XYZ file of C-alpha atoms in Angstrom:
630
model
C 76.073 108.828 133.289
C 72.735 107.455 134.333
C 70.176 110.091 135.224
C 66.953 109.349 137.085
C 64.591 111.988 138.428
C 64.616 111.626 142.226
C 61.140 111.477 143.696
C 59.844 112.117 140.245
C 56.356 111.119 139.853
C 52.764 106.672 140.008
C 50.834 105.687 137.128
C 47.713 104.362 138.845
C 44.688 105.539 136.932
C 42.715 106.507 140.009
C 44.841 109.630 140.344
C 43.178 110.975 137.227
C 39.875 111.195 139.049
C 41.357 114.070 141.053
C 41.529 117.703 140.082
C 43.787 120.396 141.447
C 42.203 123.879 141.339
C 44.837 126.491 142.084
C 42.457 128.247 144.507
C 42.929 125.430 147.038
C 46.661 126.104 147.472
C 47.285 127.763 150.827
C 48.990 131.197 150.945
C 51.914 129.700 152.898
C 52.616 127.184 150.122
C 52.156 129.803 147.392
C 54.640 132.206 148.997
C 57.818 132.578 146.891
C 56.638 129.701 144.667
C 56.623 129.661 140.878
C 55.313 126.101 140.926
C 53.631 123.894 143.519
C 53.971 120.104 143.618
C 50.367 119.213 144.447
C 50.821 115.472 144.668
C 53.787 113.276 143.860
C 54.104 109.526 144.251
C 57.059 107.324 143.372
C 56.739 103.572 143.797
C 59.827 101.410 143.297
C 59.735 97.639 143.164
C 63.046 95.745 143.181
C 62.326 92.257 141.856
C 65.851 90.898 141.497
C 69.422 92.065 141.098
C 68.780 92.970 137.453
C 65.144 94.138 137.475
C 63.656 97.266 138.998
C 60.286 98.846 138.173
C 59.368 102.497 138.784
C 55.783 103.753 138.846
C 55.751 107.523 138.785
C 53.023 110.097 139.217
C 53.016 113.861 139.720
C 50.639 116.792 139.590
C 52.296 120.210 139.440
C 50.579 123.602 139.346
C 52.638 126.133 137.402
C 51.913 129.632 138.691
C 54.049 131.640 136.252
C 56.361 131.224 133.290
C 59.470 131.016 135.511
C 58.558 127.388 136.322
C 57.655 126.188 132.844
C 60.907 124.247 132.518
C 60.466 122.546 135.875
C 57.042 121.184 134.951
C 57.869 119.929 131.451
C 57.126 116.168 131.378
C 60.406 114.358 130.790
C 61.632 110.787 131.174
C 65.346 110.058 131.385
C 66.311 106.545 130.390
C 69.068 104.293 129.109
C 69.128 102.020 126.096
C 67.237 98.839 127.055
C 64.822 100.484 129.499
C 61.110 99.830 128.932
C 58.826 102.887 129.184
C 55.060 102.336 129.322
C 51.725 103.782 130.487
C 52.761 107.341 129.657
C 49.903 109.785 130.347
C 49.765 113.567 130.537
C 46.793 115.811 131.280
C 46.714 119.612 131.456
C 44.170 121.500 133.598
C 43.261 125.161 133.744
C 43.274 127.301 136.876
C 39.885 125.959 137.989
C 40.932 122.325 137.532
C 39.151 121.722 134.215
C 40.989 119.405 131.795
C 42.028 121.250 128.627
C 44.535 118.887 126.985
C 45.695 115.243 126.986
C 48.869 113.647 125.640
C 50.332 110.153 125.271
C 53.740 108.608 124.628
C 53.542 109.301 120.894
C 53.498 113.061 121.586
C 56.974 112.994 123.184
C 60.185 113.678 121.316
C 63.331 111.629 121.982
C 66.685 113.389 122.365
C 70.144 112.874 123.872
C 69.951 113.474 127.621
C 72.846 115.943 127.493
C 72.605 117.711 124.150
C 75.214 120.369 124.971
C 78.567 119.110 123.784
C 77.225 115.570 123.296
C 78.841 113.458 120.600
C 77.884 109.906 121.518
C 75.251 109.015 124.084
C 73.190 106.073 125.273
C 71.558 108.390 127.816
C 68.260 109.541 126.354
C 65.338 111.740 127.322
C 61.703 111.695 126.216
C 60.289 115.226 126.435
C 56.828 116.678 125.849
C 57.168 120.066 124.173
C 53.977 121.627 125.474
C 53.827 125.434 125.478
C 51.078 126.932 127.647
C 49.322 130.153 126.708
C 47.662 130.963 130.034
C 48.920 130.847 133.632
C 48.379 129.287 136.085
C 47.785 125.728 134.910
C 48.295 122.233 136.322
C 50.054 119.371 134.554
C 49.489 115.770 135.601
C 52.039 113.212 134.452
C 52.536 109.480 134.976
C 54.603 106.682 133.502
C 56.142 103.293 134.309
C 59.801 102.438 133.744
C 61.472 99.034 133.856
C 65.260 98.926 134.132
C 67.903 96.220 134.449
C 70.335 98.512 136.280
C 69.720 98.515 140.036
C 72.659 100.635 141.171
C 70.954 103.996 140.634
C 68.385 104.144 143.430
C 67.267 107.786 143.595
C 67.363 109.922 146.727
C 64.029 111.122 148.074
C 64.003 114.906 148.548
C 61.110 117.391 148.623
C 62.421 119.201 145.531
C 65.761 120.247 144.087
C 65.190 123.824 142.963
C 64.429 127.230 144.383
C 60.892 128.684 144.238
C 59.203 125.277 144.151
C 56.882 124.296 147.005
C 55.179 121.039 147.895
C 51.824 119.946 149.237
C 52.378 116.182 149.302
C 55.032 113.717 148.177
C 55.273 109.982 148.865
C 58.097 107.564 148.094
C 57.640 103.790 148.479
C 60.278 101.146 147.877
C 59.445 97.436 147.977
C 62.377 95.038 147.953
C 61.467 91.563 146.661
C 64.993 90.707 145.553
C 66.268 89.163 148.776
C 69.277 91.520 148.603
C 69.876 93.747 151.607
C 68.606 97.272 151.015
C 70.240 100.023 153.055
C 68.631 103.402 153.720
C 69.705 106.529 155.557
C 67.745 109.624 156.532
C 69.625 112.946 156.416
C 67.632 115.518 158.433
C 67.582 119.182 157.427
C 70.493 120.769 159.343
C 68.402 123.923 159.674
C 65.099 122.276 160.571
C 63.516 123.559 157.365
C 61.487 120.389 156.718
C 61.274 116.787 157.877
C 60.436 113.400 156.409
C 57.970 110.866 157.835
C 59.105 107.235 157.641
C 57.249 103.927 157.828
C 59.314 100.731 157.657
C 57.420 97.441 157.386
C 59.401 94.352 156.444
C 60.568 94.604 152.844
C 58.563 97.807 152.261
C 59.668 101.321 153.188
C 57.478 104.383 152.763
C 58.511 108.014 153.223
C 56.555 111.225 152.806
C 56.770 115.026 152.922
C 53.858 117.406 153.409
C 53.335 121.161 153.133
C 56.885 122.386 152.537
C 57.252 126.034 151.587
C 59.437 127.110 148.670
C 63.080 128.026 149.119
C 63.352 131.584 147.881
C 66.516 132.264 145.898
C 67.669 134.857 148.388
C 71.113 136.414 148.173
C 73.873 134.015 149.316
C 71.437 131.176 149.988
C 73.175 127.756 149.987
C 72.416 124.999 147.518
C 69.034 123.370 148.346
C 70.904 120.099 149.020
C 72.469 121.776 152.051
C 69.113 122.915 153.460
C 66.581 120.177 152.761
C 66.297 116.664 154.196
C 66.803 113.601 152.034
C 66.638 109.828 152.222
C 69.273 107.737 150.429
C 69.074 104.084 149.360
C 71.562 101.493 148.153
C 71.483 97.760 147.480
C 74.362 95.653 148.807
C 74.460 93.897 145.421
C 73.590 95.534 142.115
C 73.616 95.302 138.360
C 74.847 97.916 135.894
C 74.102 96.950 132.289
C 75.114 93.334 132.835
C 77.953 94.058 135.250
C 77.089 92.745 138.712
C 78.849 93.993 141.821
C 78.796 94.632 145.563
C 78.635 97.916 147.427
C 78.524 96.866 151.066
C 81.672 98.947 151.665
C 83.569 101.553 149.691
C 86.342 98.947 149.336
C 83.950 96.444 147.702
C 82.599 99.078 145.377
C 86.086 100.307 144.490
C 87.265 96.799 143.619
C 84.271 96.355 141.319
C 84.765 99.787 139.774
C 88.467 99.196 139.161
C 88.075 95.673 137.776
C 84.817 96.059 135.826
C 84.936 99.651 134.536
C 88.572 100.780 134.435
C 90.761 97.715 133.838
C 89.041 96.813 130.519
C 89.884 100.299 129.170
C 93.375 100.638 130.649
C 95.451 99.154 127.837
C 98.229 101.280 126.391
C 99.262 101.248 122.708
C 102.520 101.689 120.767
C 101.323 105.181 119.814
C 100.827 106.179 123.464
C 104.235 104.739 124.356
C 105.739 106.803 121.529
C 104.023 109.951 122.802
C 105.681 109.594 126.198
C 109.051 108.734 124.677
C 108.892 111.861 122.495
C 108.434 114.088 125.552
C 111.967 113.261 126.797
C 110.870 113.504 130.415
C 113.359 114.493 133.082
C 113.427 116.191 136.478
C 111.154 115.707 139.467
C 107.874 113.806 139.470
C 106.001 117.128 139.562
C 107.937 118.417 136.526
C 107.212 115.225 134.601
C 103.514 115.279 135.464
C 103.259 118.943 134.424
C 104.882 118.285 131.055
C 102.604 115.322 130.333
C 99.508 117.224 131.509
C 100.165 120.305 129.411
C 100.922 118.076 126.415
C 97.584 116.306 126.939
C 95.798 119.677 127.156
C 97.377 120.831 123.889
C 95.983 117.940 121.858
C 92.545 117.213 123.331
C 89.180 118.896 123.776
C 86.095 118.132 125.815
C 83.046 116.446 124.253
C 80.437 114.638 126.352
C 80.336 110.901 125.631
C 77.786 108.665 127.376
C 78.435 105.211 125.988
C 79.513 101.943 127.571
C 78.126 100.368 130.750
C 75.471 102.947 131.430
C 77.716 105.820 130.426
C 80.067 105.205 133.359
C 82.940 103.493 131.557
C 85.580 105.731 129.951
C 86.465 105.656 126.276
C 89.490 103.561 125.373
C 92.661 105.650 125.678
C 93.700 104.918 122.090
C 90.361 106.370 120.899
C 91.067 109.611 122.780
C 94.669 109.570 121.494
C 93.585 109.184 117.872
C 90.465 111.395 117.883
C 91.678 114.146 120.234
C 88.474 114.391 122.233
C 86.682 112.838 125.187
C 84.579 113.621 128.233
C 85.823 113.846 131.818
C 85.991 110.052 132.066
C 87.816 109.494 128.803
C 90.246 112.382 129.177
C 91.101 111.444 132.771
C 91.629 107.814 131.782
C 93.841 108.816 128.831
C 95.901 111.053 131.115
C 96.196 108.180 133.587
C 97.550 105.835 130.894
C 100.085 108.472 129.796
C 101.271 108.688 133.397
C 101.384 104.891 133.647
C 103.724 104.829 130.650
C 105.953 107.317 132.454
C 106.003 105.104 135.542
C 103.916 107.578 137.580
C 101.069 106.262 139.740
C 97.743 108.116 139.569
C 94.140 107.469 140.550
C 90.845 108.012 138.753
C 88.794 110.157 141.150
C 84.980 110.520 141.133
C 83.671 113.822 142.508
C 80.517 115.926 142.929
C 81.197 119.034 140.874
C 79.041 121.863 142.200
C 79.664 125.510 143.214
C 78.348 124.602 146.681
C 80.587 121.800 147.994
C 78.868 118.393 148.291
C 80.823 115.409 149.649
C 80.285 111.655 149.687
C 79.134 110.050 152.945
C 82.040 107.943 154.228
C 79.593 105.749 156.140
C 77.051 105.132 153.369
C 78.518 103.602 150.185
C 76.368 104.505 147.192
C 76.861 105.056 143.470
C 77.195 108.795 142.842
C 79.218 111.680 141.497
C 78.935 113.705 138.299
C 82.551 114.369 137.322
C 85.983 112.708 137.167
C 89.425 114.180 137.879
C 92.853 112.643 138.570
C 94.958 112.565 141.735
C 98.714 111.821 141.819
C 100.326 111.155 145.209
C 103.792 112.639 145.809
C 106.075 113.058 148.806
C 105.104 116.754 148.881
C 101.367 116.062 148.739
C 98.750 115.248 146.125
C 98.771 116.696 142.612
C 95.251 117.275 141.247
C 94.436 117.385 137.544
C 91.271 118.760 135.925
C 91.445 117.138 132.475
C 88.524 118.720 130.608
C 89.959 122.228 130.181
C 92.622 123.284 127.695
C 93.199 126.491 129.654
C 93.193 125.621 133.362
C 96.489 125.597 135.249
C 98.467 122.549 136.312
C 97.652 121.188 139.796
C 94.725 123.575 140.185
C 91.114 122.700 140.956
C 88.326 125.195 140.385
C 85.820 126.462 142.956
C 83.389 123.730 141.818
C 85.714 120.893 142.893
C 87.671 122.226 145.906
C 86.893 121.608 149.596
C 85.084 118.275 149.256
C 86.036 114.619 148.970
C 86.569 112.286 146.028
C 86.294 108.544 145.505
C 89.830 107.645 144.424
C 89.638 104.275 142.667
C 92.628 102.075 143.498
C 93.352 98.398 142.742
C 92.697 97.751 146.452
C 89.351 99.607 146.492
C 88.128 103.165 146.940
C 89.973 105.619 149.158
C 88.082 108.763 150.131
C 90.430 111.743 149.783
C 89.829 115.442 150.462
C 90.486 117.954 147.698
C 92.348 121.182 148.537
C 90.633 123.936 150.497
C 92.216 127.198 149.343
C 92.835 129.855 151.977
C 91.808 133.495 151.645
C 95.425 134.380 150.784
C 95.434 131.781 147.977
C 92.119 133.081 146.546
C 93.589 136.519 145.935
C 93.026 139.592 143.830
C 95.908 142.082 143.716
C 95.424 145.579 142.279
C 98.230 148.088 141.705
C 96.698 151.255 140.260
C 98.320 154.571 139.319
C 95.763 157.332 138.755
C 96.220 160.884 137.542
C 93.561 163.283 138.797
C 92.801 165.896 136.158
C 91.400 169.360 136.731
C 88.501 168.616 134.335
C 87.172 165.967 136.795
C 88.429 163.082 134.637
C 90.989 160.522 135.691
C 93.502 158.577 133.624
C 95.019 155.451 134.992
C 97.195 152.409 134.554
C 96.669 149.242 136.544
C 98.200 145.829 137.041
C 95.798 143.123 138.195
C 96.545 139.586 139.324
C 94.169 136.773 140.288
C 94.981 133.452 141.949
C 93.057 130.512 143.450
C 89.303 130.632 142.985
C 89.578 134.201 141.709
C 91.749 132.782 138.918
C 88.766 130.611 137.913
C 86.451 133.589 137.468
C 88.923 135.245 135.087
C 89.567 132.205 132.893
C 86.630 133.365 130.783
C 88.860 136.049 129.261
C 91.124 133.443 127.620
C 88.726 132.676 124.803
C 87.698 136.280 124.067
C 88.901 138.740 121.469
C 90.505 142.005 122.565
C 87.263 143.945 122.035
C 85.241 141.304 123.892
C 87.660 141.496 126.817
C 87.353 145.277 126.987
C 83.558 145.142 126.793
C 83.382 142.417 129.474
C 85.541 144.490 131.828
C 83.384 147.579 131.314
C 80.278 145.612 132.200
C 81.789 144.269 135.442
C 83.073 147.702 136.532
C 79.954 149.893 136.366
C 81.205 152.093 139.207
C 83.409 154.021 136.745
C 82.136 156.029 133.784
C 84.754 154.880 131.299
C 85.549 156.965 128.239
C 88.194 154.411 127.341
C 89.267 151.056 128.765
C 91.926 148.832 127.268
C 93.203 145.498 128.574
C 96.717 144.443 127.574
C 99.416 141.890 128.373
C 96.869 139.259 129.335
C 98.642 136.160 130.655
C 97.204 132.889 131.878
C 100.132 131.370 133.760
C 99.245 127.679 133.681
C 102.292 126.762 135.755
C 101.171 128.565 138.913
C 97.418 129.262 138.380
C 97.681 133.030 138.007
C 95.975 135.408 135.585
C 97.626 138.792 135.099
C 96.762 141.729 132.873
C 97.291 145.464 132.568
C 94.690 148.201 132.166
C 94.836 151.643 130.588
C 91.751 153.726 131.159
C 90.141 157.119 131.241
C 86.965 157.845 133.196
C 84.873 160.997 133.443
C 83.096 162.647 136.375
C 85.165 160.871 138.995
C 85.531 164.074 140.990
C 82.984 166.565 142.254
C 83.763 170.275 142.259
C 83.208 172.239 145.468
C 84.419 175.844 144.920
C 88.160 175.597 144.315
C 88.259 172.042 145.635
C 87.670 168.516 144.330
C 86.109 165.623 146.222
C 86.609 162.021 145.090
C 86.140 158.562 146.609
C 89.005 156.550 148.046
C 88.645 153.324 146.021
C 87.943 153.552 142.275
C 87.517 149.849 141.330
C 85.953 147.405 143.771
C 83.504 144.516 143.756
C 79.971 145.813 143.588
C 77.646 144.336 146.163
C 74.267 145.560 147.333
C 73.196 144.083 150.634
C 69.928 144.979 152.304
C 68.754 144.093 155.762
C 66.030 141.473 155.921
C 64.107 141.038 159.148
C 62.018 138.209 157.698
C 64.768 136.132 156.088
C 63.862 132.425 156.174
C 67.097 130.775 155.095
C 70.741 130.555 156.154
C 73.398 132.208 154.014
C 76.721 130.987 152.708
C 80.018 132.572 151.705
C 81.139 129.782 149.383
C 84.874 130.393 149.549
C 87.380 132.485 151.456
C 89.145 135.242 149.546
C 91.449 138.225 149.872
C 91.482 141.504 147.899
C 94.677 143.536 148.238
C 94.653 146.985 146.588
C 97.253 149.729 146.412
C 96.039 152.895 144.663
C 98.356 155.808 143.990
C 96.730 159.162 143.127
C 98.766 161.918 141.468
C 97.276 165.313 142.277
C 96.798 168.040 139.640
C 99.507 170.703 139.623
C 98.918 173.369 142.278
C 96.628 171.226 144.467
C 97.122 169.873 147.977
C 95.305 167.374 150.176
C 92.961 169.295 152.436
C 90.932 166.494 154.060
C 91.659 162.794 154.481
C 89.454 160.195 156.119
C 90.927 158.412 159.095
C 92.538 155.020 158.687
C 90.020 152.360 159.544
C 89.540 148.697 160.379
C 86.338 146.649 160.365
C 86.412 143.261 162.070
C 83.693 140.635 162.379
C 83.245 136.877 162.425
C 82.796 137.078 158.636
C 86.180 138.655 157.910
C 88.316 141.763 158.271
C 88.846 144.989 156.314
C 91.455 147.740 156.569
C 91.839 151.037 154.707
C 94.936 153.213 155.130
C 96.000 156.578 153.655
C 99.548 157.815 153.172
C 100.813 161.149 151.730
C 103.893 160.938 149.520
C 104.914 164.334 148.082
C 102.364 165.125 145.363
C 100.806 161.692 145.632
C 98.319 159.986 147.868
C 98.586 156.236 148.394
C 95.485 154.296 149.485
C 95.892 150.732 150.702
C 92.879 148.471 151.012
C 92.823 144.879 152.282
C 89.725 142.718 152.713
C 89.620 139.095 153.837
C 86.354 137.150 153.775
C 85.950 133.832 155.573
C 84.187 130.802 154.114
C 81.171 129.503 156.023
C 77.450 128.796 156.373
C 75.682 131.064 158.866
C 72.228 131.055 160.399
C 69.541 133.414 159.119
C 69.719 135.292 162.446
C 73.226 136.481 161.551
C 72.330 137.796 158.103
C 71.745 141.395 159.181
C 75.080 141.349 161.015
C 76.686 140.346 157.736
C 74.833 143.120 155.901
C 76.108 145.625 158.481
C 79.670 144.368 157.958
C 79.421 144.740 154.169
C 77.838 148.201 154.427
C 80.687 149.423 156.614
C 83.116 148.210 153.947
C 81.144 149.892 151.180
C 80.989 153.146 153.119
C 84.741 153.025 153.721
C 85.401 152.370 150.016
C 83.363 155.493 149.297
C 85.231 157.623 151.866
C 85.672 161.122 150.426
C 89.030 162.813 149.901
C 89.216 166.577 149.366
C 91.978 168.356 147.481
C 92.130 172.141 147.129
C 93.966 174.598 144.934
C 96.819 176.419 146.595
C 96.251 180.138 147.083
């Protein structure tokens, strides 16, 4: 897919008469910053439906090695783009030039090297390695492109710990085609954009914006910062011209220009469906086809064909057994077509922090493709890039947002599922034997569903030893002498991961005379939350979840329960927590239930959240005393 750096950088030579000593950066702009955008200017000139020219300039002071990657000069482009006037200069802390580079110093690579097999998406990168910090890197280039559908958003920056002194974005429309724009203010008032609209020229700017510190639970920068979006009513994409005045217009173009040409079935695909001997309900048929498709394909990124946006032909995927999200989703769609089952190619923003399309501002976008199948019982959703993920299950990076479902009649905007706390569930059943030598031995059954299923999918590709080691590292609260996972099962029919544990841990108890003291909950999610009176940003709990534990302790022979904490409940706007104790003969049963709500909260509520989590942590560490009978 086409990648362009938003607000990236103007090649006018007069900029090079400036210097940027680091000493002139104000303390407010330096705070929490690893890099400072000193000056950034993007000028866009739209000449006609199939010609757009970018002039890009930036000067960035890199304060420490954490921001080296951010400041690396890079140019993303497609086959056919013209790149010119490439200049790079490096300055020391005082603003003295120490190095210069030109276009010939850049290397050219695939724009997505990880898992890339075929790609027309390229990147020119300057591999400069600094030896002294801080330094400033000045970078400019011009880029001419025939594709006019990818107008970049204008944002201050897209990463944490980057601050900005000045950024300007100008767009001049000489094409005669209507250019739409929309300003999205910061919902938290963190920064604002200045706009100047004069005829066919629009200019926007940001000034003196402090860095977003990567504080605990901070939302994605896209949810905090302002942005300006742009879209032409008519556009070109590698020779394919279309309209995007409405989502319907755009969907018709997408369906007819990108999908229909690669929607032909083949005798081999027909034979595949015939061999499956499908029967039963629509859901049962879809599941059988989906799990068959998973068994014979694998994910490889492919960025070829109409700017990287058109899927591979289904017979190519069928024969080769690989594809990217576009190709695999299209292949799955054709399999369903052969079975007489209607489905829709669905474009989505895949991101751990949910980002949706604006229903009122049609614009080319998205970074992932899935499939949606309507049924009388509701939509079936298929993630087609994973061989392990369950049927009709979307991960945390694709739930609770909308998709652009491409239909023959145009695009329909559809919401993906939003899993409840009860659906995003961890269930622990633990039997523990307390030993007189302060060790414990235990057996546990664990089950994960919903988004918590996603976090445990990583175990599917690991060896037994790797699974054991991974579990030890995520459970540092116990001093394991031995830990063994067994009976691991990824139930791809119902999106559930189950496994058993056998373990022994030392020093779980503390001796006090003839008594032992131990904590109520042995295995829980570690979380360290500290109050912050100067927090600058809101915080987000990205998804709702529920943890349901039942822990049975068997006492050593000759011991009795001397002291038990009281049953307790903690309730807040962020969720609820209960902890209950029950004596059963020689056993003690502890029941723990926590439910966390999804939401974005203001910075003023952060310390309330910390207080809530501390109360839970203190309750988990409630002490139980057992004593030896006289």
